[in-house]
GROMACS .gro file of C-alpha atoms in nm:
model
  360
    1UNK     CA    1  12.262   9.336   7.887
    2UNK     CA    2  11.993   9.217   8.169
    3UNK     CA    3  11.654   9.329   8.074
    4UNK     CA    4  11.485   9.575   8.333
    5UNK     CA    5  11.305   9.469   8.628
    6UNK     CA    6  11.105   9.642   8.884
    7UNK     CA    7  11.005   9.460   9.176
    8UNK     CA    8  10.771   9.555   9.434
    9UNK     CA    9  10.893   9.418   9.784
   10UNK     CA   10  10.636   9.401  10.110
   11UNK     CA   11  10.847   9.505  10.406
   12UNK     CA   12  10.749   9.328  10.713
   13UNK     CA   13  10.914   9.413  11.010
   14UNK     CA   14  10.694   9.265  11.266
   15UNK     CA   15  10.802   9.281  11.644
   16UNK     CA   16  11.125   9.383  11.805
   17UNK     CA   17  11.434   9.424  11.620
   18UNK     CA   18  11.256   9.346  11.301
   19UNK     CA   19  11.188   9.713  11.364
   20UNK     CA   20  11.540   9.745  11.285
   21UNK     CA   21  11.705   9.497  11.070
   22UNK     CA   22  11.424   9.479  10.787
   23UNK     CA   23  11.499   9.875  10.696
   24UNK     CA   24  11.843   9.788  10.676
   25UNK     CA   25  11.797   9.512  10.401
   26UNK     CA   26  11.573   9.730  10.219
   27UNK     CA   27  11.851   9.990  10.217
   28UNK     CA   28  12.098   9.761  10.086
   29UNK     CA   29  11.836   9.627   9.788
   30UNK     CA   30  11.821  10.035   9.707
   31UNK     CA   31  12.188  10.060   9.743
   32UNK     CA   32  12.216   9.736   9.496
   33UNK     CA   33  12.034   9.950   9.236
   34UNK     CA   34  12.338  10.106   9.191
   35UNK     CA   35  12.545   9.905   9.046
   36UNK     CA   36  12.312   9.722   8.912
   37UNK     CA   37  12.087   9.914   8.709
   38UNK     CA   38  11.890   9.707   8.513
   39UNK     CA   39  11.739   9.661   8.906
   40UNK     CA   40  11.436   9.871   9.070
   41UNK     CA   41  11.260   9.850   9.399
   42UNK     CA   42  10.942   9.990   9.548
   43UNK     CA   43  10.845   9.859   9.872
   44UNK     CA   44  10.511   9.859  10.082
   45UNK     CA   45  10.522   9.816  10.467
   46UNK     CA   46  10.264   9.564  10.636
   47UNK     CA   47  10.169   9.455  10.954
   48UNK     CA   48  10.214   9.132  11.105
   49UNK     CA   49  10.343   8.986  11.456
   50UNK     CA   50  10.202   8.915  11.808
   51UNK     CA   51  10.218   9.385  11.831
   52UNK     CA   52   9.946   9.363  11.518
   53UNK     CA   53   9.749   9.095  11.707
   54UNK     CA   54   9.727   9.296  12.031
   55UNK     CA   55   9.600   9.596  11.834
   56UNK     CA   56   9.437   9.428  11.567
   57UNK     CA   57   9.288   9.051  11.669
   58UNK     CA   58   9.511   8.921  11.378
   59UNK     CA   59   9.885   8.843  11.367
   60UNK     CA   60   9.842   8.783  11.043
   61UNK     CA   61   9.589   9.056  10.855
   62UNK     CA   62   9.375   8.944  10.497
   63UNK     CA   63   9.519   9.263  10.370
   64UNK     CA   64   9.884   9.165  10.464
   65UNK     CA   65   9.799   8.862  10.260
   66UNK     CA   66   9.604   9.009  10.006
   67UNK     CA   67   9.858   9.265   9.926
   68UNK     CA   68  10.149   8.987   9.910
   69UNK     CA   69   9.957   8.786   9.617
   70UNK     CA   70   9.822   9.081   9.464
   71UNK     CA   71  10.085   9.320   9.464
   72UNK     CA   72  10.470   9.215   9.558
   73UNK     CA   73  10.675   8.995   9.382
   74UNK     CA   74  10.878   8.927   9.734
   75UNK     CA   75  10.903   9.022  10.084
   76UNK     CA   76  11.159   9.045  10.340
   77UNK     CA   77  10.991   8.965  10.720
   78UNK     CA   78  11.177   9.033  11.003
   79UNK     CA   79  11.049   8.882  11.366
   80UNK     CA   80  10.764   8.808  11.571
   81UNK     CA   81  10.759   8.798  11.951
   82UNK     CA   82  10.533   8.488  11.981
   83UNK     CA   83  10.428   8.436  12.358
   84UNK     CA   84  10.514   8.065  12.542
   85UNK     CA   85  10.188   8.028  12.662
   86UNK     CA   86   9.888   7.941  12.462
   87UNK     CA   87   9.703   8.270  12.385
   88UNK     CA   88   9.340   8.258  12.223
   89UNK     CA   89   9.309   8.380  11.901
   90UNK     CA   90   9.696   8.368  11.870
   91UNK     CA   91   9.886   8.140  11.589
   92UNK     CA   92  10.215   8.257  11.408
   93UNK     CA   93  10.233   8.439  11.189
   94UNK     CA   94  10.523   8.342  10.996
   95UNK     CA   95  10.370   8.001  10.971
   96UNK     CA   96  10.048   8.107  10.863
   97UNK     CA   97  10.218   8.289  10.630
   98UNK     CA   98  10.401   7.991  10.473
   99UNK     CA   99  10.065   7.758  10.431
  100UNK     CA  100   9.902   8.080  10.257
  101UNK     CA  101  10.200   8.138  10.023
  102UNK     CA  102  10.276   7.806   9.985
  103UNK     CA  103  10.631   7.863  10.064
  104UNK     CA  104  10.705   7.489  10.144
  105UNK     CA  105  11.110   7.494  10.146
  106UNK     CA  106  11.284   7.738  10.414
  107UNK     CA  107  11.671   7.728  10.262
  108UNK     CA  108  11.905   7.834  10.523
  109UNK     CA  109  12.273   7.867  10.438
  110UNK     CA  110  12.574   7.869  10.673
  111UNK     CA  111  12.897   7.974  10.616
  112UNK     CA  112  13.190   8.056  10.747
  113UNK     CA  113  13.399   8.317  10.593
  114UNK     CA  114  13.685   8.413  10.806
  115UNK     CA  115  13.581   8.662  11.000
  116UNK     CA  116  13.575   8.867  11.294
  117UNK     CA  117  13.356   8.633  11.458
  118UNK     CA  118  13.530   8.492  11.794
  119UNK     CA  119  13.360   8.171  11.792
  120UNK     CA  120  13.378   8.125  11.393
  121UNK     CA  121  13.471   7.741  11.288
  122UNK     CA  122  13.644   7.814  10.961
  123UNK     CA  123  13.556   7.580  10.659
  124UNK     CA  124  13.191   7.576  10.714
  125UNK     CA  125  13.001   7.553  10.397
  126UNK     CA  126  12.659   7.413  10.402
  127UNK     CA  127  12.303   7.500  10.379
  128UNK     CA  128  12.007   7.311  10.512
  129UNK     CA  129  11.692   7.298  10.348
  130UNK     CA  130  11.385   7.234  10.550
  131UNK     CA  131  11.022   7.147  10.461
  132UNK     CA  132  10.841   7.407  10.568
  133UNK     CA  133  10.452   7.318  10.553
  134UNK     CA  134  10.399   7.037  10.732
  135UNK     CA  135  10.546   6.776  11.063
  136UNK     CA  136  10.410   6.868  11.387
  137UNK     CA  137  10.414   7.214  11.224
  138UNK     CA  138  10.055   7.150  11.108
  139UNK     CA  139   9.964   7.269  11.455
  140UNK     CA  140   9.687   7.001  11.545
  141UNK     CA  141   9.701   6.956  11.921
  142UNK     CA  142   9.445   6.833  12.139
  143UNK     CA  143   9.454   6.793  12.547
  144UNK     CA  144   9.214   6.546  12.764
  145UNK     CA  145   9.184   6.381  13.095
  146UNK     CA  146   9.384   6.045  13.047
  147UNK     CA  147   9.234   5.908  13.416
  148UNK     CA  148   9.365   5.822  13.734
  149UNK     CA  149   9.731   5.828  13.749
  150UNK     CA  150   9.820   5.920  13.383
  151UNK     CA  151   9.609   6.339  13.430
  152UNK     CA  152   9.633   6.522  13.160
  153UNK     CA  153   9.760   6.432  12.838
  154UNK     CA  154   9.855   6.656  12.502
  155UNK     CA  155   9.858   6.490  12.189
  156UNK     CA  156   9.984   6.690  11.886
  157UNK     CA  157   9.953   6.521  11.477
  158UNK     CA  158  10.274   6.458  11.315
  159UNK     CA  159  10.139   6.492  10.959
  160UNK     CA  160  10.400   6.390  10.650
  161UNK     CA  161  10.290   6.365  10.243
  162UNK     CA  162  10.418   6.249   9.926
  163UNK     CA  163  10.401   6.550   9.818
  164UNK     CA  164  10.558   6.758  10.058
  165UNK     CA  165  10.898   6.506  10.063
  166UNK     CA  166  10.897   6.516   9.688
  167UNK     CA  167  10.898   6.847   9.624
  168UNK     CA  168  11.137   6.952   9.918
  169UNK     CA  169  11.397   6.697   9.807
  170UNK     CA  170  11.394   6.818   9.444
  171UNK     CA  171  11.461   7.188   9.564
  172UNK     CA  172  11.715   7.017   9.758
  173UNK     CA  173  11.903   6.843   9.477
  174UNK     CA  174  11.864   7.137   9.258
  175UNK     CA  175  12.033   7.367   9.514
  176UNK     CA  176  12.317   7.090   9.535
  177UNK     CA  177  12.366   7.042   9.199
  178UNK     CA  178  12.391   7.440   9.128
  179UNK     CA  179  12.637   7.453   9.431
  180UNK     CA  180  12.862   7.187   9.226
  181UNK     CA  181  12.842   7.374   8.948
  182UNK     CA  182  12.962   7.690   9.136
  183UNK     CA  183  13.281   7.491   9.266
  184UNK     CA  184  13.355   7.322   8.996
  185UNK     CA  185  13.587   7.044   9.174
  186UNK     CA  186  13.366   6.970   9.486
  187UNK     CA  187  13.087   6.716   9.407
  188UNK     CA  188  12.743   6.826   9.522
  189UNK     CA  189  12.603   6.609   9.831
  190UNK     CA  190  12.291   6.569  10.021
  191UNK     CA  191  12.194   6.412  10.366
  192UNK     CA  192  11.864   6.307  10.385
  193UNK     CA  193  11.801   6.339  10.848
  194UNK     CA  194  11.544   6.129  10.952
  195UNK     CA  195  11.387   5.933  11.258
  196UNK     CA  196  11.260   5.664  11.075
  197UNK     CA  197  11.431   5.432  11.279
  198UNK     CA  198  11.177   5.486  11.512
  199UNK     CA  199  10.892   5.696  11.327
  200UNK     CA  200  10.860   5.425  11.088
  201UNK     CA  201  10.568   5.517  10.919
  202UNK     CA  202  10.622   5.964  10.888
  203UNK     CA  203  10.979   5.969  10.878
  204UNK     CA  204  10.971   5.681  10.673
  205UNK     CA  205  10.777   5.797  10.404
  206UNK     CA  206  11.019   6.128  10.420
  207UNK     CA  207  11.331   5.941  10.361
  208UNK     CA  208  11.163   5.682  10.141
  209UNK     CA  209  11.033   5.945   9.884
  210UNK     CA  210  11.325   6.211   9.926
  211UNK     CA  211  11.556   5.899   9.816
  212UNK     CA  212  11.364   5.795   9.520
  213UNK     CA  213  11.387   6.176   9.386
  214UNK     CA  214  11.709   6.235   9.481
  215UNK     CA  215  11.845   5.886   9.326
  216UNK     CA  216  11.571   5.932   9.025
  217UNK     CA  217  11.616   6.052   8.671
  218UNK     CA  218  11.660   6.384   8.707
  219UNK     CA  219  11.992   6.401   8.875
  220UNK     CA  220  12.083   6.104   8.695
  221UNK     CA  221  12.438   6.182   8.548
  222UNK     CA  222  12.511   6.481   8.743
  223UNK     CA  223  12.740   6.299   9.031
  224UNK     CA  224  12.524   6.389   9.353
  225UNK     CA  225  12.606   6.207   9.613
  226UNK     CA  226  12.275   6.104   9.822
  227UNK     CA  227  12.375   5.994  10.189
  228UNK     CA  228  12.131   5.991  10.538
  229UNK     CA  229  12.172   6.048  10.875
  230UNK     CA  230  11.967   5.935  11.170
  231UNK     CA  231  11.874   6.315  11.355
  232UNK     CA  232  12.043   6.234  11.677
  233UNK     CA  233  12.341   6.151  11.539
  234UNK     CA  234  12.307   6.438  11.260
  235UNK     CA  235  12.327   6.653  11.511
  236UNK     CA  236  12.658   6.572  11.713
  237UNK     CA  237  12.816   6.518  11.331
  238UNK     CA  238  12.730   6.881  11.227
  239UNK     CA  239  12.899   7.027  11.560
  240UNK     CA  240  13.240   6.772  11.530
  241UNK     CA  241  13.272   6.756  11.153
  242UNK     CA  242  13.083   7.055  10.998
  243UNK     CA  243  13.300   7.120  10.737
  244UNK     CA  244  13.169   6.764  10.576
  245UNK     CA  245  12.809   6.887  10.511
  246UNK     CA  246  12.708   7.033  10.173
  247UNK     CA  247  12.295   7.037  10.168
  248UNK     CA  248  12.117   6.852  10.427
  249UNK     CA  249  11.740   6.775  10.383
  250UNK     CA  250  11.486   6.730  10.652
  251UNK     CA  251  11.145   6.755  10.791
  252UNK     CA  252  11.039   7.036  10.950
  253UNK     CA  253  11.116   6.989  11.305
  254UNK     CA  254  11.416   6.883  11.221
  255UNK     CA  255  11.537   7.116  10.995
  256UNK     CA  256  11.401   7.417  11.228
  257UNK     CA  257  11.633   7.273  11.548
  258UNK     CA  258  11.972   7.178  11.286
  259UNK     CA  259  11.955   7.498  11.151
  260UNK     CA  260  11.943   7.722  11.464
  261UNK     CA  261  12.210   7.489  11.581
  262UNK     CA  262  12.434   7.526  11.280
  263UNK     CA  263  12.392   7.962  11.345
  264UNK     CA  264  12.640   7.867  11.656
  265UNK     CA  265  12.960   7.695  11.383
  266UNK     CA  266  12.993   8.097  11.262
  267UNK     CA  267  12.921   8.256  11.582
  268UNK     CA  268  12.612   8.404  11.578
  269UNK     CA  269  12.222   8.365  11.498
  270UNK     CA  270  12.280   8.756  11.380
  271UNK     CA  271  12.482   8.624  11.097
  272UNK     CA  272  12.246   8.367  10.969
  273UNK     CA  273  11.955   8.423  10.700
  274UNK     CA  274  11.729   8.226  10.512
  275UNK     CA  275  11.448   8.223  10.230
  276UNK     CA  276  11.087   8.049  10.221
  277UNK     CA  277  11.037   8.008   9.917
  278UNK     CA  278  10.773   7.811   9.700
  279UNK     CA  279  10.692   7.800   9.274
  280UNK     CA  280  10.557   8.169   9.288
  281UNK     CA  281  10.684   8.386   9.614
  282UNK     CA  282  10.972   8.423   9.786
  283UNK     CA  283  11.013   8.561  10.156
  284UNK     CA  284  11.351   8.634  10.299
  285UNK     CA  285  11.383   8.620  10.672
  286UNK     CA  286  11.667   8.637  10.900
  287UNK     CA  287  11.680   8.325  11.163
  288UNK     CA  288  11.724   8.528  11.473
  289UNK     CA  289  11.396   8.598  11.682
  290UNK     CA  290  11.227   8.941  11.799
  291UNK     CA  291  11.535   8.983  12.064
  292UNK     CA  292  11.307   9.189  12.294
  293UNK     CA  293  11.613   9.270  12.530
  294UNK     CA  294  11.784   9.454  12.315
  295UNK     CA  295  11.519   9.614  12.088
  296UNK     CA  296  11.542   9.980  12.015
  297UNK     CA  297  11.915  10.016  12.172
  298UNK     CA  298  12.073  10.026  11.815
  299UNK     CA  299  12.284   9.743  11.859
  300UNK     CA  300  12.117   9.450  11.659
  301UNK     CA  301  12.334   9.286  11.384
  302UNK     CA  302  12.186   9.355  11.082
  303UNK     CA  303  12.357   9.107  10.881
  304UNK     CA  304  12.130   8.788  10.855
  305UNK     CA  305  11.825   9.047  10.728
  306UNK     CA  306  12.092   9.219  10.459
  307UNK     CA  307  12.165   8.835  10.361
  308UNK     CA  308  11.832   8.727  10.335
  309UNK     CA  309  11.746   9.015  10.111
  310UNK     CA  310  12.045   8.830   9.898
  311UNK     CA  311  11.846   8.521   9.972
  312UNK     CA  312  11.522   8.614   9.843
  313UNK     CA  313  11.719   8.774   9.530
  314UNK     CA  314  11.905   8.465   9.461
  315UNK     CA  315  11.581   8.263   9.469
  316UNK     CA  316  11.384   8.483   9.263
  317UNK     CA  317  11.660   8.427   8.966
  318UNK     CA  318  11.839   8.751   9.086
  319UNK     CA  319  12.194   8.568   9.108
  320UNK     CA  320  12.425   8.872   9.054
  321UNK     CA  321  12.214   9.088   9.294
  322UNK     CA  322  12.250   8.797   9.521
  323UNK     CA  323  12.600   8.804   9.494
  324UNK     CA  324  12.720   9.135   9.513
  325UNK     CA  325  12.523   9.126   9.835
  326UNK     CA  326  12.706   8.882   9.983
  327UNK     CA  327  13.021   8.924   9.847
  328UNK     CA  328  12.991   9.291  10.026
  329UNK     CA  329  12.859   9.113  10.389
  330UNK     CA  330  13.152   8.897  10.358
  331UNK     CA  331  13.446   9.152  10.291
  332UNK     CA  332  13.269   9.323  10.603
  333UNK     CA  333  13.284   9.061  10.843
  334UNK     CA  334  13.649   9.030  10.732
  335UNK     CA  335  13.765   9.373  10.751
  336UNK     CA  336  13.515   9.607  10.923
  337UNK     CA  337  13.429   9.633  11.280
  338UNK     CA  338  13.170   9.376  11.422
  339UNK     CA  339  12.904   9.437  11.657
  340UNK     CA  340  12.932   9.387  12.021
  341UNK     CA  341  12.615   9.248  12.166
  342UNK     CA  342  12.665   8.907  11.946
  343UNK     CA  343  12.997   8.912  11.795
  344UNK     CA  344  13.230   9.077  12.073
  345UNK     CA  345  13.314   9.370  11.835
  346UNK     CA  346  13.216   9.746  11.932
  347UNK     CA  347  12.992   9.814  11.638
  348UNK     CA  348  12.636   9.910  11.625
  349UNK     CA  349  12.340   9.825  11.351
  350UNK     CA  350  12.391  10.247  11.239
  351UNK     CA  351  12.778  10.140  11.168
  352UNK     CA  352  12.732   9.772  11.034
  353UNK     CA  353  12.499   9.908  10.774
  354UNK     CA  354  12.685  10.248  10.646
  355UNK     CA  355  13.021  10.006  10.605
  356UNK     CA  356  12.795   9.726  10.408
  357UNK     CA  357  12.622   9.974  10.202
  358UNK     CA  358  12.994  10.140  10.112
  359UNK     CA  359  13.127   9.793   9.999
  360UNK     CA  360  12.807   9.767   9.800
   0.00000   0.00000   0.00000
């Protein structure tokens, strides 16, 4: 029998549809309990987003932060409406939140499952794991006067470690390896994406160091297969020949572009979760942004937040939690009603919800 566990989850909604979605993965964690007994949940709401920042000065509060370290075990965060245009005082949230946290690996999985989704390619199976601390994500920028002809010039730092590749290309091994375990007759494989064809000297160190690890001792013996792919071409492979992919491991940029991209081989961004995780924290977040057209009109899918409450289960050694949850999201797509503003169904968030939590 599984030993107890209560877990205290921060619920952070943030801007727009977060609103919306992050209650309804916190009602399928308290719906998990269950069937699943051994389970508990309290949760504690806290602010963050561009809405905090505009009443606040701070996107992302101290006590947000202090709370999260002090007091959760794992959060679920749900959008922020970051503005286009530089505003002062303003940086995101979200990626504040990963350099606090440490939360260096954002794991994004995308599958297809043969559902009501018009623009599903069947056969998808892959998940893309993306550094999450670092690459032009370091947010040094600096503008100047270049003279003359040239006016103004931007420069932004492209900043890549040791560190950083090593550790983002063991989680990736580890989640291939586990994959082939799950399958059984499929041999786990991972595709390093790189520029160092050009970036010789950041996205070679990336592909340099992710290959050492991934080719080292500790996956010797367990039949990964280690392949790489330039970026360009990585990303008219994934849209002919998705069904080829199994983990594919890149820099941040990189993995932030693929990995919205890959949301459109099962039809929607609404479908699509993910976890940052790092050694000690875990915080599940669904890919799709604040959608500020649609907020508070009840018709926001809810199914990449209820996922990436399975996410952030999975990765905090929760597996059978994990699964139920997405065993239940996956019978839905199949045999429930969709909803209509991503999907081409007729279905609300209200009605997506009350049929996952039933399957549940």
């Amino acid at each position: 029998m599984a030993s107890r566990r209560a877990l205290h989850i921060a619920l952070m909604p943030g801007d727009g549809i977060g609103q919306e979605v992050i209650p309804a993965a916190a009602s399928a964690l308290r719906t998990l309990t269950t069937s699943l007994p051994h389970l508990s949940f309290t949760f504690t709401t806290l602010p963050i987003g561009f809405q905090t920042f505009t009443e606040t000065g701070s996107a992302l509060p101290d006590k947000t932060v202090e709370t999260l370290q002090k007091e959760c075990q794992g959060a679920l965060f749900g959008a922020v409406s970051s503005p286009s245009h530089a505003v002062k005082g303003y940086n995101s949230p979200i990626v504040g939140l990963r350099k606090k946290l440490d939360l260096y690996a954002n794991i994004r999985p995308v599958k297809s499952v043969g559902g009501k989704a018009k623009l599903e390619i069947p056969g998808v199976d892959l998940v893309i794991v993306r550094e999450n601390t670092e690459d032009l994500y370091v947010k040094e920028e600096r503008s100047f006067d270049g003279g003359g002809e040239i006016g103004r010039v931007a420069e932004a730092i492209k900043r890549i470690s040791e560190r950083a590749s090593r550790r983002i290309a063991r989680m990736a091994g580890q989640i291939a390896v586990r994959r082939e375990e799950m399958r059984g007759n499929k041999k786990g494989m991972v595709t390093i994406t790189h520029k160092s064809n050009v970036l010789s000297q950041t996205d070679g160190l990336f592909r340099s160091v992710a290959r050492e690890v991934l080719t080292g001792a500790e996956f010797a013996g367990k039949g990964l297969v280690v392949e790489e792919q330039i970026v360009d071409s990585m990303v008219y492979k994934l849209f002919r020949q998705p069904q080829y992919y199994d983990v594919v491991v890149a820099p941040n940029l990189y993995g932030d572009i693929l990995s919205d991209g890959a949301a459109a081989l099962v039809g929607s961004l609404g479908l699509v979760p993910s976890a940052n995780v790092g050694d000690t924290f875990v915080v599940g977040e669904p890919c799709h942004g604040s959608a500020p057209d649609i907020e508070g009109k009840g018709i926001a899918n809810p199914i990449a937040a209820i996922r990436s409450a399975g996410c952030m289960l999975e990765f905090m050694g929760e597996i059978e939690g994990a699964r139920r949850i997405y065993d239940a999201v996956d019978e839905h797509l199949r045999e429930g009603t969709v909803t209509a503003v991503d999907l081409g169904g007729k279905a609300g968030t209200a009605e997506i919800v009350e049929d996952i939590l039933k399957r549940l």
